[in-house]
Each structure stands twice: as structure tokens, then as C-alpha cells.
CSV table of C-alpha atoms in Angstrom, one decimal:
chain,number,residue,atom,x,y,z
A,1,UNK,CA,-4.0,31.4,-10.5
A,2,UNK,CA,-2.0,32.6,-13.2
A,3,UNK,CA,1.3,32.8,-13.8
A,4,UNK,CA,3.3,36.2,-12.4
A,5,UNK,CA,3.7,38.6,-16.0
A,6,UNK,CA,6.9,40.1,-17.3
A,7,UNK,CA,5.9,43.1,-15.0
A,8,UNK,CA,5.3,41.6,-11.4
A,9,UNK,CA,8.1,42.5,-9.6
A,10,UNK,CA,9.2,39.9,-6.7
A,11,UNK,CA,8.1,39.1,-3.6
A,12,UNK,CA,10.4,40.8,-0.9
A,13,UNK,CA,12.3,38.2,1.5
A,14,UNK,CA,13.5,34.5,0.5
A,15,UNK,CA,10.4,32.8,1.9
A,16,UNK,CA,7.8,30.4,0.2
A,17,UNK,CA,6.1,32.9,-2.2
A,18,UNK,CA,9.5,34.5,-3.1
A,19,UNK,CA,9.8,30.8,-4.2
A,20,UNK,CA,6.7,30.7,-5.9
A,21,UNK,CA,7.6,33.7,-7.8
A,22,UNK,CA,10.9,32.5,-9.2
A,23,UNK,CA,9.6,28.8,-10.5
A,24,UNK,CA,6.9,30.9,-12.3
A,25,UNK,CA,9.3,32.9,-14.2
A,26,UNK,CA,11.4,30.1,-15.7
A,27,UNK,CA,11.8,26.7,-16.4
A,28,UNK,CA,13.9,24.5,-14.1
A,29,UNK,CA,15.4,20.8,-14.1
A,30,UNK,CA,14.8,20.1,-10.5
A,31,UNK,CA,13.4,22.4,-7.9
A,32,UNK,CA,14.6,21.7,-3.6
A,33,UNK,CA,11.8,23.4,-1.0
A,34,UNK,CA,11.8,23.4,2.8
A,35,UNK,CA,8.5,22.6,4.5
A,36,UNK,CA,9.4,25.0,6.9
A,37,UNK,CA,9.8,28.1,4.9
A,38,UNK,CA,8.3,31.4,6.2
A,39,UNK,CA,5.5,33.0,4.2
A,40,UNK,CA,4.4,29.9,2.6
A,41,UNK,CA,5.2,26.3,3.5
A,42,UNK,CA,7.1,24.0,0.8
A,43,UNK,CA,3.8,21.9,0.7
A,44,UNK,CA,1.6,24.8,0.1
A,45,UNK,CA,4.1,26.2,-2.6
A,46,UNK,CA,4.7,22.6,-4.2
A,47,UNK,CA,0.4,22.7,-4.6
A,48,UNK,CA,0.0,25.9,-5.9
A,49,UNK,CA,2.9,24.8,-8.7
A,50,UNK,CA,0.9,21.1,-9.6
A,51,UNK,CA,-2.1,23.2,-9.9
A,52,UNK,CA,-0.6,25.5,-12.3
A,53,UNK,CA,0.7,22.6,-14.2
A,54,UNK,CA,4.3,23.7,-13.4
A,55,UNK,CA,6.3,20.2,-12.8
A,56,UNK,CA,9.4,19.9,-12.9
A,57,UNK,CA,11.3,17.3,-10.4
A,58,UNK,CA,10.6,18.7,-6.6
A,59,UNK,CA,12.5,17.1,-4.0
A,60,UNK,CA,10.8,18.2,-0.5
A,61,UNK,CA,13.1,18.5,2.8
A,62,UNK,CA,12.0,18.3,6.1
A,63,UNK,CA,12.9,18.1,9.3
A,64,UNK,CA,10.1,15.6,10.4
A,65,UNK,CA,11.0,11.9,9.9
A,66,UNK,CA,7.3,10.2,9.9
A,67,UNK,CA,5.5,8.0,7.7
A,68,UNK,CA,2.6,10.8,7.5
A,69,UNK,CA,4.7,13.6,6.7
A,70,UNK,CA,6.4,11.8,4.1
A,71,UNK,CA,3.2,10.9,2.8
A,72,UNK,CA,1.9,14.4,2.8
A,73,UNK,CA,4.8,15.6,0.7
A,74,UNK,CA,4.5,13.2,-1.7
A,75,UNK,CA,0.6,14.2,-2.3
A,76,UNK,CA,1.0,17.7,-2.6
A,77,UNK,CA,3.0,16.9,-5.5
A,78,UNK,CA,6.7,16.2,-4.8
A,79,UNK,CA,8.3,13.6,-6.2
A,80,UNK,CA,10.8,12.7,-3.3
A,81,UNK,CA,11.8,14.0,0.2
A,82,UNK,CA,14.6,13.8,1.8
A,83,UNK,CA,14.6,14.0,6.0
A,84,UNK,CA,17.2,16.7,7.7
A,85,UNK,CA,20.1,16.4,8.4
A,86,UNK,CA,21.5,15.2,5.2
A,87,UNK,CA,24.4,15.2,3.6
A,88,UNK,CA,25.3,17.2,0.2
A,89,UNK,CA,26.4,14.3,-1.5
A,90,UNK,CA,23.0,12.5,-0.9
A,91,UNK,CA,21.4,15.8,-1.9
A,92,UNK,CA,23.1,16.0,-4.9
A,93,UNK,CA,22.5,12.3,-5.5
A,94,UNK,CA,19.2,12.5,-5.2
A,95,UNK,CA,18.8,15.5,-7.3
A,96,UNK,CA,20.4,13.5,-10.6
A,97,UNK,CA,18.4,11.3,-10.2
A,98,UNK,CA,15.2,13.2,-10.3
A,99,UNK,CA,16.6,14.6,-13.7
A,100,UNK,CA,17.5,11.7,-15.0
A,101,UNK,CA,14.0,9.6,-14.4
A,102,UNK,CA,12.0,12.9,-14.3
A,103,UNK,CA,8.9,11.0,-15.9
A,104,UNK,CA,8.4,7.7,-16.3
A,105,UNK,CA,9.1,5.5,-19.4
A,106,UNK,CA,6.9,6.2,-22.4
A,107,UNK,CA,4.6,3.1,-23.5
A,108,UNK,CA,1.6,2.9,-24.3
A,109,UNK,CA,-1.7,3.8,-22.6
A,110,UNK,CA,-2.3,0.8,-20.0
A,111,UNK,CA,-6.3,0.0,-19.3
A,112,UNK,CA,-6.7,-2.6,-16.1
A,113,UNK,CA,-10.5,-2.9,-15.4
A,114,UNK,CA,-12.1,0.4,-15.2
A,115,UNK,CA,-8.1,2.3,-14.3
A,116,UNK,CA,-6.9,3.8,-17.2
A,117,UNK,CA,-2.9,5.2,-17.0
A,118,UNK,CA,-1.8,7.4,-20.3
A,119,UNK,CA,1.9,7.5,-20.0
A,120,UNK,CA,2.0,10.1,-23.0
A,121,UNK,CA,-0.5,12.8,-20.8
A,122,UNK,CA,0.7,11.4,-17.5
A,123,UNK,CA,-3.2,11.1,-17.1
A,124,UNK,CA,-4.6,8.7,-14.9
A,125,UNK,CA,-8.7,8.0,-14.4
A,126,UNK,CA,-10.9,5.3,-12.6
A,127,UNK,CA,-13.8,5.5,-14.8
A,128,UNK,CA,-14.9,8.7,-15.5
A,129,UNK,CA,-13.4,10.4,-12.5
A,130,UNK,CA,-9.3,11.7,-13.2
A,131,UNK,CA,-7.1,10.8,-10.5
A,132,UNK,CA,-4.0,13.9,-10.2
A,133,UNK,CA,-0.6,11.6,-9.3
A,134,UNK,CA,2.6,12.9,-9.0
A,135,UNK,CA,5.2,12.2,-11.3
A,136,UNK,CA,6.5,9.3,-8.8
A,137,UNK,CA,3.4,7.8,-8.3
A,138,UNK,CA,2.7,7.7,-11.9
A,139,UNK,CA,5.8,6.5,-12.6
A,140,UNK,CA,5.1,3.6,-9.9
A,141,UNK,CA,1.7,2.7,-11.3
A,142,UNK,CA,2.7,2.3,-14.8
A,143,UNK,CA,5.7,0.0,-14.3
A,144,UNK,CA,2.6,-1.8,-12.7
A,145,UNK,CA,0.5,-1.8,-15.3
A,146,UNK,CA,3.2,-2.4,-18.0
A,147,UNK,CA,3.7,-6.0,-15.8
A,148,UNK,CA,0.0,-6.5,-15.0
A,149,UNK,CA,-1.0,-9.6,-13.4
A,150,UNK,CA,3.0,-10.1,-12.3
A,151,UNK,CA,4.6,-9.9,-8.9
A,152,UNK,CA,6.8,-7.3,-9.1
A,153,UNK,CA,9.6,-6.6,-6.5
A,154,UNK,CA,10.9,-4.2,-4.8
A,155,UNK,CA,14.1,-4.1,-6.0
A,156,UNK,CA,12.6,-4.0,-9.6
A,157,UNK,CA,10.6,-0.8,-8.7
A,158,UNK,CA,13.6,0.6,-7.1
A,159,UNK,CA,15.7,0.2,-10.1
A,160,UNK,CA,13.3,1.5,-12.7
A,161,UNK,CA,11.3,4.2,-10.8
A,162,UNK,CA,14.2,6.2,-9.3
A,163,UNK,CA,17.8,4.5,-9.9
A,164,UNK,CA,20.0,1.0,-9.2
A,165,UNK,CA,22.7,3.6,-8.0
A,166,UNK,CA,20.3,6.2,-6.0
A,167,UNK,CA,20.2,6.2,-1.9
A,168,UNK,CA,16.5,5.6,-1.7
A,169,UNK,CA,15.5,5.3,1.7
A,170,UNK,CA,14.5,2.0,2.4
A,171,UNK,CA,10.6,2.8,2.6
A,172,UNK,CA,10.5,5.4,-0.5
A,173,UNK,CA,8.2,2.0,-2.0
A,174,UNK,CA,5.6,1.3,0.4
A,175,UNK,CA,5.1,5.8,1.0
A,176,UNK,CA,4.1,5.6,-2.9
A,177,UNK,CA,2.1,2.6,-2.7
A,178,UNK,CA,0.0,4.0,0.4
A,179,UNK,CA,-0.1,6.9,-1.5
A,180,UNK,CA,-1.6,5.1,-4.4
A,181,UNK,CA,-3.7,3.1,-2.9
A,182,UNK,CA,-5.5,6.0,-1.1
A,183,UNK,CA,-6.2,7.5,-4.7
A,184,UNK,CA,-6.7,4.4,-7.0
A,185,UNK,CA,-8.2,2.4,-4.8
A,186,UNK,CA,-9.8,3.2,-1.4
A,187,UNK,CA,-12.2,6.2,-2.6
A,188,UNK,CA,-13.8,3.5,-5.1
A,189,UNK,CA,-13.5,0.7,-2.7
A,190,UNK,CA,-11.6,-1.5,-4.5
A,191,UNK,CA,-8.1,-3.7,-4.2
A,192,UNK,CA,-6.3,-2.9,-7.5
A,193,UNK,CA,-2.6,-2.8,-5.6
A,194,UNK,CA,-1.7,-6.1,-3.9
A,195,UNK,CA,0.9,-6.9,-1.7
A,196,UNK,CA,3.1,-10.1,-2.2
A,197,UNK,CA,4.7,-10.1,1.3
A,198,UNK,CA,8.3,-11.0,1.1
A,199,UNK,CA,8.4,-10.1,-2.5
A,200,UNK,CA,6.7,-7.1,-4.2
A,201,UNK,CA,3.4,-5.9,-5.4
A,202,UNK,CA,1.0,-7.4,-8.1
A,203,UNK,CA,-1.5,-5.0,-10.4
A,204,UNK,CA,-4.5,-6.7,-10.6
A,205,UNK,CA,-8.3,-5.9,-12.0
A,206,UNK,CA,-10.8,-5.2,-9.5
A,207,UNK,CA,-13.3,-4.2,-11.6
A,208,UNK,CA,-16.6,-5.1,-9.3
């Protein structure tokens, strides 16, 4: 799907395609979508925009409060969630921070085994097959890669991922590292991501 020309006209009503319609038209520094809107849901709207390559920071809200949905928001594309109610100074919060660490830190390409991360493309492959991440995950996976072989904590990930001053919630980690692991590594049965329990995560190869 293309983007809407100078000539398309907007969607009537302030649901999901309206939505649609207006990130197509310009560029923005963070975008905020509901789940629930009418028309078309926030995760159907955040997939539509990754597969158009538009991708600026998108912070999904919901009203739901589980592991899965969180999960599903992140791999539809957004970058972070944040569960209703809320307040607007976590929103806020939240949304500098996105700005600020919008992609991740530019090194160079990373090769562990057969995984292959370009920070400079944001491109990500396991062998020949390319692996789509969101800018989170990425993010995630090359600080990883960058300390291959080490245990890196939590608190490390925290602080160079999103922000040593931003209100994570306290499982923002392990949602990104389920959702990495059910891209990296479970399709090719492998163990790339391993879990140091009390401490962190190692990257390892796996190459079997």
C-alpha cells in the first residue's frame, strides 16, 4: 500500500484509518495509538505503518494489562506501551524518551554465528532469512551483540535501551526478550538469548 497523494482527501471521523491517514502525510517525532480505536485498531494501524516503512517512535496504550497483549503490541511494531489508566506526566515521560533513544546506537554491523544485526539498516537476518524487529527490539539485540559473550543486566539494558531516568515498567525487559526470542531464535531452533537468572542475559553463538 502506498502512501495517500497530495489529493486524497481524509478519512471522515477520528478513528484508526483517520490515523492512518495523517502519519502518511507528514513526518512525526513520536506517534500515541489506542488499541481500541474504532475503524481500525492501534495494532492494525501500527502494521500497516512498519510495512510502509513509516517509523517513527509509537508508543501503544491499552486498556489490557497482560503479558500477551503487551507482547502483541510490541510485534506489530511499537516500540513501547503504556497500560490505562496513566498519568500525563508518565505519558509525557515516556514520550521523551522515545525521541530521545528513537534508534539505537550506531556501531558497527555485529555477526554472532549465522545472526547478522546492521545497526546502520536496522537490518537483522539469521542466515539468509531477514528477521523485521522493531526499533526496541533492535535496539535490545544490538546492545547484546555489542557485549557478546558477556552477562549483561538488566539495569544495563534499562539504562541504554530506553533511559536511567524513564518509568519503565518493571517487565519492559523480559516482553522484548520473549519477543526476540520468538523471532531469533525459536523458528530456527536455536538458544542464541540466554538467561543469567538473578542477573541479566548473555548473547551467545548457537550456530548448530
Amino acid at each position: 500500500m502506498g502512501r495517500a497523494g497530495p489529493g486524497t482527501g481524509p478519512p471522515r471521523g477520528a478513528g484508526g484509518r483517520h490515523g492512518l491517514w495523517m502519519a502518511r502525510q507528514q513526518p512525526y517525532q513520536a506517534i500515541v495509538l489506542d488499541i481500541m480505536l474504532p475503524g481500525l485498531d492501534g495494532y492494525r494501524v501500527c502494521d500497516r505503518l512498519r510495512r510502509e516503512d513509516i517509523r517513527p517512535p509509537t508508543l501503544m496504550l491499552t486498556a489490557k494489562n497482560g503479558e500477551y497483549d503487551e507482547a502483541e503490541a510490541l510485534d506489530t511494531g511499537a516500540d513501547d506501551y503504556l497500560a490505562k489508566p496513566f498519568s500525563y506526566v508518565v505519558l509525557l515521560a515516556r514520550l521523551r524518551a522515545l525521541i530521545h533513544r528513537g534508534g539505537p546506537v550506531r556501531q558497527p554491523a555485529v555477526q554472532i554465528g549465522d545472526l547478522y544485526l546492521d545497526p546502520a539498516t536496522l537490518r537483522c537476518r539469521r542466515g539468509g532469512n531477514e528477521i523485521e524487529l522493531t526499533a526496541k527490539e533492535f535496539a535490545v539485540l544490538a546492545y547484546l551483540g555489542l557485549r557478546a559473550g558477556e552477562v549483561v543486566s538488566r539495569a544495563d539494558l534499562l539504562e541504554q535501551v530506553w533511559d536511567a531516568h524513564h518509568q519503565a515498567a518493571s517487565n519492559i525487559i523480559d516482553v522484548h526478550i520473549r519477543a526476540l526470542r520468538r523471532k531469533i531464535d525459536i523458528p530456527f531452533d536455536r538458544a542464541t538469548i540466554h538467561t543469567v537468572h538473578g542477573v541479566g542475559y548473555r548473547l551467545v553463538d548457537d550456530d548448530r
